[in-house]
Amino acid sequence: MSIFEGFLSTSETLGAFSDRAFVDAMLRFEAALARAQAAEGLIPESAANSIVSSCKVELFDVAKIVRESGRAGSVAIPLVKALREAVGLFNAEAVPFVHFGSTSQDVIDSAMALVTREAVALVESDLAKAADALLRLAVTHAETPMLARTLMQPASVTSFGFKCAGWAAPLVRSRIRLRDAAKHALQLQLGGAVGTLAQMKGQGAAVRKRMARELGLGDPGATWHTQRDEWVALGCELALVTGSLGKIAVDISLLGQYEVGEVTEPSEPGRGGSSAMPHKRNPVASMVAIAAAHRAPQRVAALLGAMPQQHERALGAWQAELAEWPQLLMSAHGSVRAMAGALPGLQVDAARMRANIDRLRAELPRDAADEWFAPALAHDAGQTALAEVKALQARLDSDKELSR
């Protein structure tokens, strides 16, 4: 992470993808693997106990493992080497059973699923706050008249509630799709060297099922070493969320310009200040969301570009995907956290909205002013907004019932 990325993400997501957190997730995989194999009679119980007791991140030099990963070509290789050394200190007979029947990609993909699950939960939580805030604003301002703008010019009268309902709709849809995509993507990876689990003597499926249950991941029923469709689909959903939030942020930043002055982000000490001009109130939440929307497409393009992978295990493409994935999650959560913090406290100047309409009406011929810029036009927009809010809320309620 560079100095310029910290404020575009969140401490929680940065923590989820930290070196220590990822190594810890890998060790959780190794412990679950040993327990499942012992339960299925593939390795001795005593060996499993020794392996599990050694799978504690505080026993390992994380920085050394990361350093050695460059030469090894995989962070799993120095991790497994260090784990074997740790197990051998207390039970030399258990060493051959460390990482038994598994491969580097199994532990890395599964660890990535574990830390991603944590990050996606953070995104889902803040996304719910952002969407709920917009639905409330849509109801509160259902008939608050404001100018609608097309091609950056005043076009007619709408209502701010109608605009908020439009902002909320893709966030509601994303809440539903993201949960579904995560369900399919957050799966255990266990295939062994070429995906066949040949070393597990027919017990591979049972081991995978036990491990998935213990780790709280899905059981995919097969390896997905080079079948990345479900995984990349989750990345695409995260990018869609980021793009939708970026659109909201662009609108808010435009509405907050001094010359417009209709909507501004919440104000508090230390928020949005200028290093040179004390009178400025920069829309920092919108800035974060817009920056994320600019960054996410490149991340997703890299994920899609890495999908053509060679045979059973990829050379280069999978590694490229791994490097892009944390950055996508960091941008997505940085965006949704920023907007979830700003939207509930959005400052709406209804009087300024009406004044902007009246000023434009005064400059137009009477017929045009009455046809396109009558404040009463906000009534129909408001009724449409309330109907959309009702439909969106019903969709959320239905999804909650289905997910129980």
Coordinates of C-alpha atoms in Angstrom, one line a residue:
M1 CA 0.0 0.0 0.0
S2 CA 1.3 3.4 -0.9
I3 CA 0.9 6.6 1.1
F4 CA -1.8 7.7 -1.4
E5 CA -4.0 4.6 -0.9
G6 CA -4.5 4.6 2.8
F7 CA -7.2 7.3 2.8
L8 CA -9.0 5.7 -0.2
S9 CA -9.6 2.5 1.8
T10 CA -10.5 1.6 5.4
S11 CA -8.4 0.3 8.3
E12 CA -10.6 -2.8 8.4
T13 CA -10.1 -3.8 4.8
L14 CA -6.4 -3.0 5.0
G15 CA -6.2 -5.2 8.1
A16 CA -8.1 -8.0 6.4
F17 CA -5.5 -8.2 3.6
S18 CA -2.5 -7.5 5.8
D19 CA 0.4 -10.0 5.7
R20 CA -0.4 -11.3 9.1
A21 CA -4.1 -11.8 8.5
F22 CA -3.4 -13.7 5.3
V23 CA -0.8 -16.0 6.9
D24 CA -3.2 -16.6 9.7
A25 CA -5.9 -17.6 7.2
M26 CA -3.4 -20.0 5.5
L27 CA -2.7 -21.6 8.8
R28 CA -6.4 -22.0 9.5
F29 CA -6.6 -23.9 6.2
E30 CA -3.7 -26.1 7.2
A31 CA -5.3 -26.8 10.6
A32 CA -8.7 -27.6 9.1
L33 CA -7.0 -29.9 6.5
A34 CA -5.2 -31.9 9.2
R35 CA -8.3 -32.3 11.4
A36 CA -10.4 -33.4 8.4
Q37 CA -7.8 -35.9 7.2
A38 CA -7.5 -37.4 10.6
A39 CA -11.3 -37.7 10.9
E40 CA -11.3 -39.6 7.6
G41 CA -8.4 -41.9 8.7
L42 CA -5.9 -40.4 6.2
I43 CA -3.4 -39.3 8.8
P44 CA -2.8 -40.2 12.4
E45 CA -4.7 -38.3 15.1
S46 CA -1.5 -37.6 16.9
A47 CA 0.0 -36.0 13.7
A48 CA -3.1 -33.9 13.3
N49 CA -2.9 -32.7 16.9
S50 CA 0.7 -31.6 16.4
I51 CA -0.1 -29.8 13.2
V52 CA -3.1 -28.0 14.6
S53 CA -1.2 -26.9 17.7
S54 CA 1.5 -25.4 15.5
C55 CA -0.9 -23.5 13.3
K56 CA -0.8 -20.3 15.3
V57 CA 0.3 -17.2 13.5
E58 CA 2.2 -15.8 16.5
L59 CA 4.7 -18.7 16.2
F60 CA 5.8 -17.5 12.7
D61 CA 8.0 -14.8 11.3
V62 CA 5.5 -13.4 8.9
A63 CA 7.9 -10.9 7.4
K64 CA 10.4 -13.6 6.6
I65 CA 7.7 -15.8 4.9
V66 CA 6.7 -12.8 2.8
R67 CA 10.3 -12.1 1.9
E68 CA 11.0 -15.7 0.9
S69 CA 7.8 -15.9 -1.2
G70 CA 9.5 -13.9 -4.0
R71 CA 12.2 -16.4 -4.5
A72 CA 9.9 -19.4 -4.0
G73 CA 7.2 -18.0 -6.4
S74 CA 4.4 -18.6 -3.9
V75 CA 3.8 -17.5 -0.3
A76 CA 2.5 -21.0 0.4
I77 CA 5.9 -22.6 -0.1
P78 CA 7.8 -20.8 2.7
L79 CA 4.7 -21.0 4.9
V80 CA 4.5 -24.8 4.6
K81 CA 8.3 -25.0 5.1
A82 CA 8.1 -23.0 8.3
L83 CA 5.1 -25.0 9.5
R84 CA 6.9 -28.3 8.9
E85 CA 9.9 -26.9 10.9
A86 CA 7.5 -25.9 13.8
V87 CA 5.8 -29.2 13.8
G88 CA 9.1 -31.1 13.7
L89 CA 10.3 -29.4 16.9
F90 CA 7.7 -31.4 18.9
N91 CA 6.7 -34.3 16.7
A92 CA 9.1 -35.4 13.9
E93 CA 6.8 -38.2 12.9
A94 CA 4.0 -35.7 12.1
V95 CA 6.1 -33.7 9.6
P96 CA 5.3 -35.9 6.5
F97 CA 1.6 -35.2 7.1
V98 CA 1.8 -31.4 7.0
H99 CA 0.0 -30.1 3.9
F100 CA -0.7 -33.7 2.9
G101 CA -2.4 -34.1 -0.4
S102 CA -2.8 -30.4 -0.9
T103 CA -1.0 -27.8 -3.1
S104 CA 0.0 -24.2 -2.9
Q105 CA -3.0 -22.9 -4.8
D106 CA -5.3 -24.7 -2.4
V107 CA -4.1 -22.9 0.6
I108 CA -3.8 -19.5 -1.1
D109 CA -7.2 -19.6 -2.8
S110 CA -8.9 -20.7 0.4
A111 CA -7.1 -18.1 2.5
M112 CA -8.1 -15.5 -0.1
A113 CA -11.7 -16.6 0.3
L114 CA -11.5 -16.3 4.1
V115 CA -10.1 -12.8 4.1
T116 CA -12.4 -11.8 1.2
R117 CA -15.4 -13.0 3.2
E118 CA -14.5 -10.6 6.0
A119 CA -14.0 -7.7 3.5
V120 CA -17.3 -8.4 1.7
A121 CA -19.2 -8.5 5.0
L122 CA -17.8 -4.9 5.6
V123 CA -18.9 -3.8 2.1
E124 CA -22.4 -5.3 2.6
S125 CA -22.9 -3.7 6.0
D126 CA -21.9 -0.2 4.8
L127 CA -23.8 -0.7 1.5
A128 CA -27.0 -1.3 3.5
K129 CA -26.4 1.9 5.5
A130 CA -25.9 3.9 2.3
A131 CA -29.0 2.5 0.6
D132 CA -31.2 2.9 3.6
A133 CA -30.1 6.5 4.0
L134 CA -31.1 7.2 0.4
L135 CA -34.5 5.5 0.8
R136 CA -35.2 7.7 3.8
L137 CA -34.2 10.8 1.9
A138 CA -36.4 9.8 -1.0
V139 CA -39.4 9.7 1.3
T140 CA -38.5 12.8 3.2
H141 CA -38.0 14.8 0.0
A142 CA -40.5 13.0 -2.3
E143 CA -42.0 16.3 -3.5
T144 CA -39.1 18.7 -2.9
P145 CA -38.8 20.5 -6.3
M146 CA -35.4 20.8 -7.9
L147 CA -34.0 21.2 -11.3
A148 CA -33.3 18.1 -13.4
R149 CA -30.2 18.4 -15.5
T150 CA -29.5 16.7 -18.8
L151 CA -26.3 17.2 -20.7
M152 CA -25.2 19.4 -17.8
Q153 CA -28.0 21.9 -18.5
P154 CA -31.3 22.6 -16.7
A155 CA -33.9 20.4 -18.4
S156 CA -37.1 20.5 -16.3
V157 CA -38.3 20.1 -12.7
T158 CA -38.0 16.9 -10.8
S159 CA -37.9 16.2 -7.1
F160 CA -35.0 15.5 -4.9
G161 CA -36.8 12.4 -3.6
F162 CA -37.0 11.1 -7.2
K163 CA -33.3 11.7 -7.6
C164 CA -32.6 9.8 -4.3
A165 CA -34.7 6.9 -5.3
G166 CA -32.8 6.7 -8.5
W167 CA -29.5 6.7 -6.6
A168 CA -30.8 4.0 -4.2
A169 CA -32.0 1.6 -6.9
P170 CA -28.6 0.2 -8.1
L171 CA -27.4 0.0 -4.4
V172 CA -30.4 -2.1 -3.5
R173 CA -29.9 -4.3 -6.5
S174 CA -26.2 -4.6 -5.7
R175 CA -27.0 -5.7 -2.1
I176 CA -28.9 -8.6 -3.5
R177 CA -26.5 -9.5 -6.2
L178 CA -23.5 -9.2 -4.0
R179 CA -24.8 -11.6 -1.5
D180 CA -25.6 -14.1 -4.2
A181 CA -22.2 -13.7 -5.9
A182 CA -20.4 -14.1 -2.6
K183 CA -22.3 -17.3 -1.8
H184 CA -21.1 -18.8 -5.1
A185 CA -17.5 -17.4 -5.0
L186 CA -16.5 -17.9 -1.3
Q187 CA -15.7 -21.6 -1.8
L188 CA -13.0 -23.8 -0.4
Q189 CA -10.2 -24.7 -2.8
L190 CA -8.9 -28.2 -2.5
G191 CA -7.7 -30.2 -5.5
G192 CA -4.1 -31.3 -4.8
A193 CA -1.4 -31.0 -7.4
V194 CA -3.7 -31.4 -10.5
G195 CA -7.2 -31.1 -9.1
T196 CA -7.8 -34.8 -8.7
L197 CA -7.0 -35.2 -4.9
A198 CA -5.3 -38.4 -5.9
Q199 CA -3.3 -38.7 -2.7
M200 CA -6.4 -38.8 -0.6
K201 CA -7.3 -42.3 -1.7
G202 CA -11.0 -41.6 -2.5
Q203 CA -11.6 -39.6 0.7
G204 CA -10.9 -36.2 -0.9
A205 CA -14.6 -35.2 -1.2
A206 CA -15.2 -36.1 2.4
V207 CA -12.2 -34.1 3.5
R208 CA -13.3 -31.1 1.4
K209 CA -16.8 -31.2 2.9
R210 CA -15.4 -31.3 6.5
M211 CA -13.0 -28.5 5.8
A212 CA -15.6 -26.3 4.2
R213 CA -17.9 -26.7 7.1
E214 CA -15.2 -25.9 9.6
L215 CA -14.0 -22.8 7.8
G216 CA -17.5 -21.6 6.9
L217 CA -16.8 -21.7 3.2
G218 CA -18.9 -23.3 0.5
D219 CA -18.1 -26.8 -0.8
P220 CA -17.7 -26.4 -4.6
G221 CA -17.8 -30.1 -5.2
A222 CA -14.7 -29.9 -7.3
T223 CA -11.5 -27.9 -7.7
W224 CA -11.7 -24.5 -9.4
H225 CA -7.9 -23.9 -9.9
T226 CA -8.3 -22.6 -13.4
Q227 CA -12.1 -22.2 -13.5
R228 CA -12.3 -18.6 -12.1
D229 CA -15.8 -17.6 -13.3
E230 CA -17.6 -17.5 -9.9
W231 CA -14.6 -15.7 -8.3
V232 CA -14.3 -13.1 -11.1
A233 CA -18.1 -12.6 -11.0
L234 CA -17.8 -11.4 -7.4
G235 CA -15.1 -9.0 -8.5
C236 CA -17.5 -7.7 -11.2
E237 CA -20.2 -7.1 -8.7
L238 CA -17.9 -5.2 -6.4
A239 CA -16.9 -3.0 -9.4
L240 CA -20.6 -2.4 -10.2
V241 CA -21.2 -1.2 -6.6
T242 CA -18.2 1.1 -6.9
G243 CA -19.4 2.5 -10.1
S244 CA -22.9 3.2 -8.8
L245 CA -21.4 4.9 -5.7
G246 CA -19.2 7.0 -8.0
K247 CA -22.2 8.2 -10.0
I248 CA -23.9 9.3 -6.7
A249 CA -20.7 11.0 -5.7
V250 CA -20.4 12.9 -9.0
D251 CA -24.0 14.2 -8.6
I252 CA -23.4 15.3 -5.0
S253 CA -20.2 17.1 -5.9
L254 CA -21.9 18.9 -8.7
L255 CA -24.9 19.9 -6.6
G256 CA -22.5 21.1 -3.9
Q257 CA -20.7 23.6 -6.1
Y258 CA -21.1 27.1 -4.7
E259 CA -22.9 28.3 -7.8
V260 CA -25.5 25.6 -7.3
G261 CA -25.5 25.1 -3.5
E262 CA -28.4 22.6 -3.3
V263 CA -26.8 19.6 -1.6
T264 CA -23.6 19.3 0.5
E265 CA -21.8 16.7 2.5
P266 CA -22.0 16.8 6.3
S267 CA -19.6 19.4 7.9
E268 CA -17.5 18.7 10.9
P269 CA -14.1 19.8 12.2
G270 CA -11.2 18.4 10.1
R271 CA -13.5 17.2 7.3
G272 CA -12.9 18.6 3.8
G273 CA -10.6 21.4 4.7
S274 CA -8.1 23.1 2.5
S275 CA -4.4 23.6 3.1
A276 CA -4.5 27.1 1.7
M277 CA -8.1 28.4 1.8
P278 CA -10.0 28.2 5.1
H279 CA -13.3 28.9 3.5
K280 CA -13.4 25.7 1.5
R281 CA -15.4 22.6 2.3
N282 CA -14.2 19.9 0.0
P283 CA -16.6 16.9 -0.6
V284 CA -14.1 14.3 0.6
A285 CA -16.6 11.4 0.7
S286 CA -17.5 12.0 -2.9
M287 CA -13.8 12.4 -3.7
V288 CA -13.0 8.9 -2.3
A289 CA -16.0 7.3 -4.1
I290 CA -15.0 9.0 -7.5
A291 CA -11.4 7.9 -7.1
A292 CA -12.6 4.3 -6.4
A293 CA -14.8 4.4 -9.5
H294 CA -11.8 5.4 -11.6
R295 CA -9.6 2.6 -10.2
A296 CA -12.0 -0.3 -10.1
P297 CA -12.4 -0.8 -13.9
Q298 CA -8.7 -1.5 -14.3
R299 CA -8.8 -4.0 -11.4
V300 CA -11.7 -5.9 -13.0
A301 CA -10.2 -5.7 -16.4
A302 CA -7.1 -7.4 -14.9
L303 CA -9.3 -10.2 -13.4
L304 CA -11.1 -10.8 -16.7
G305 CA -7.8 -10.7 -18.5
A306 CA -6.4 -13.3 -16.2
M307 CA -9.2 -15.8 -16.9
P308 CA -7.5 -17.7 -19.8
Q309 CA -5.3 -19.9 -17.7
Q310 CA -3.2 -22.8 -18.8
H311 CA -4.4 -26.3 -18.3
E312 CA -4.8 -27.4 -14.7
R313 CA -2.7 -24.8 -13.0
A314 CA -1.8 -21.3 -14.3
L315 CA 1.6 -19.7 -14.9
G316 CA 1.4 -16.0 -14.4
A317 CA -2.3 -15.4 -14.9
W318 CA -3.4 -16.6 -11.5
Q319 CA -0.6 -14.7 -9.8
A320 CA -1.7 -11.5 -11.6
E321 CA -5.2 -12.0 -10.4
L322 CA -4.1 -12.4 -6.8
A323 CA -2.2 -9.1 -6.9
E324 CA -5.2 -7.2 -8.2
W325 CA -7.8 -8.7 -5.9
P326 CA -7.0 -6.9 -2.6
Q327 CA -6.8 -3.5 -4.4
L328 CA -10.4 -4.0 -5.7
L329 CA -11.7 -4.8 -2.3
M330 CA -9.9 -1.9 -0.7
S331 CA -11.3 0.5 -3.3
A332 CA -14.8 -0.9 -3.0
H333 CA -15.0 -0.7 0.8
G334 CA -13.3 2.7 0.8
S335 CA -16.0 4.0 -1.5
V336 CA -19.0 2.5 0.3
R337 CA -17.7 3.4 3.8
A338 CA -17.2 7.1 2.6
M339 CA -20.7 7.3 1.2
A340 CA -22.3 5.4 4.0
G341 CA -20.8 8.1 6.3
A342 CA -21.9 11.0 4.3
L343 CA -25.4 10.1 3.0
P344 CA -27.3 10.0 6.3
G345 CA -26.1 13.5 7.1
L346 CA -26.5 15.0 3.7
Q347 CA -27.4 18.7 3.9
V348 CA -30.3 19.5 1.6
D349 CA -31.1 23.1 0.9
A350 CA -34.7 23.0 -0.4
A351 CA -34.9 26.8 -0.5
R352 CA -31.9 27.0 -2.7
M353 CA -33.4 24.4 -5.0
R354 CA -36.5 26.4 -5.3
A355 CA -34.6 29.7 -5.8
N356 CA -32.6 28.1 -8.7
I357 CA -35.9 27.1 -10.3
D358 CA -37.4 30.6 -9.8
R359 CA -34.3 32.3 -11.2
L360 CA -34.4 30.2 -14.4
R361 CA -38.2 30.8 -14.8
A362 CA -37.6 34.5 -14.7
E363 CA -35.2 34.3 -17.6
L364 CA -37.5 32.2 -19.8
P365 CA -40.6 33.0 -21.9
R366 CA -43.7 32.4 -19.9
D367 CA -44.9 29.4 -21.9
A368 CA -41.5 27.6 -21.6
A369 CA -41.3 28.4 -17.9
D370 CA -44.8 27.0 -17.2
E371 CA -44.3 23.8 -19.4
W372 CA -40.9 22.7 -18.1
F373 CA -40.1 24.6 -14.9
A374 CA -43.3 24.7 -12.9
P375 CA -42.5 23.6 -9.3
A376 CA -45.8 21.7 -9.3
L377 CA -44.1 19.1 -11.6
A378 CA -42.4 17.8 -8.5
H379 CA -45.6 16.3 -7.3
D380 CA -45.7 13.6 -10.0
A381 CA -42.0 13.0 -9.6
G382 CA -42.6 12.5 -5.9
Q383 CA -45.4 10.0 -6.4
T384 CA -43.1 8.0 -8.7
A385 CA -40.3 8.2 -6.1
L386 CA -42.6 6.8 -3.4
A387 CA -43.7 4.0 -5.6
E388 CA -40.1 3.1 -6.4
V389 CA -39.1 3.2 -2.7
K390 CA -42.0 0.8 -1.9
A391 CA -40.9 -1.5 -4.7
L392 CA -37.2 -1.4 -3.6
Q393 CA -38.1 -2.1 0.0
A394 CA -40.3 -5.0 -1.0
R395 CA -37.4 -6.4 -3.0
L396 CA -35.2 -6.2 0.0
D397 CA -37.8 -7.8 2.3
S398 CA -38.2 -10.6 -0.2
D399 CA -34.5 -11.2 -0.4
K400 CA -34.3 -11.3 3.4
E401 CA -36.9 -14.0 3.5
L402 CA -35.2 -16.1 0.8
S403 CA -31.8 -15.8 2.5
R404 CA -33.0 -17.1 5.9

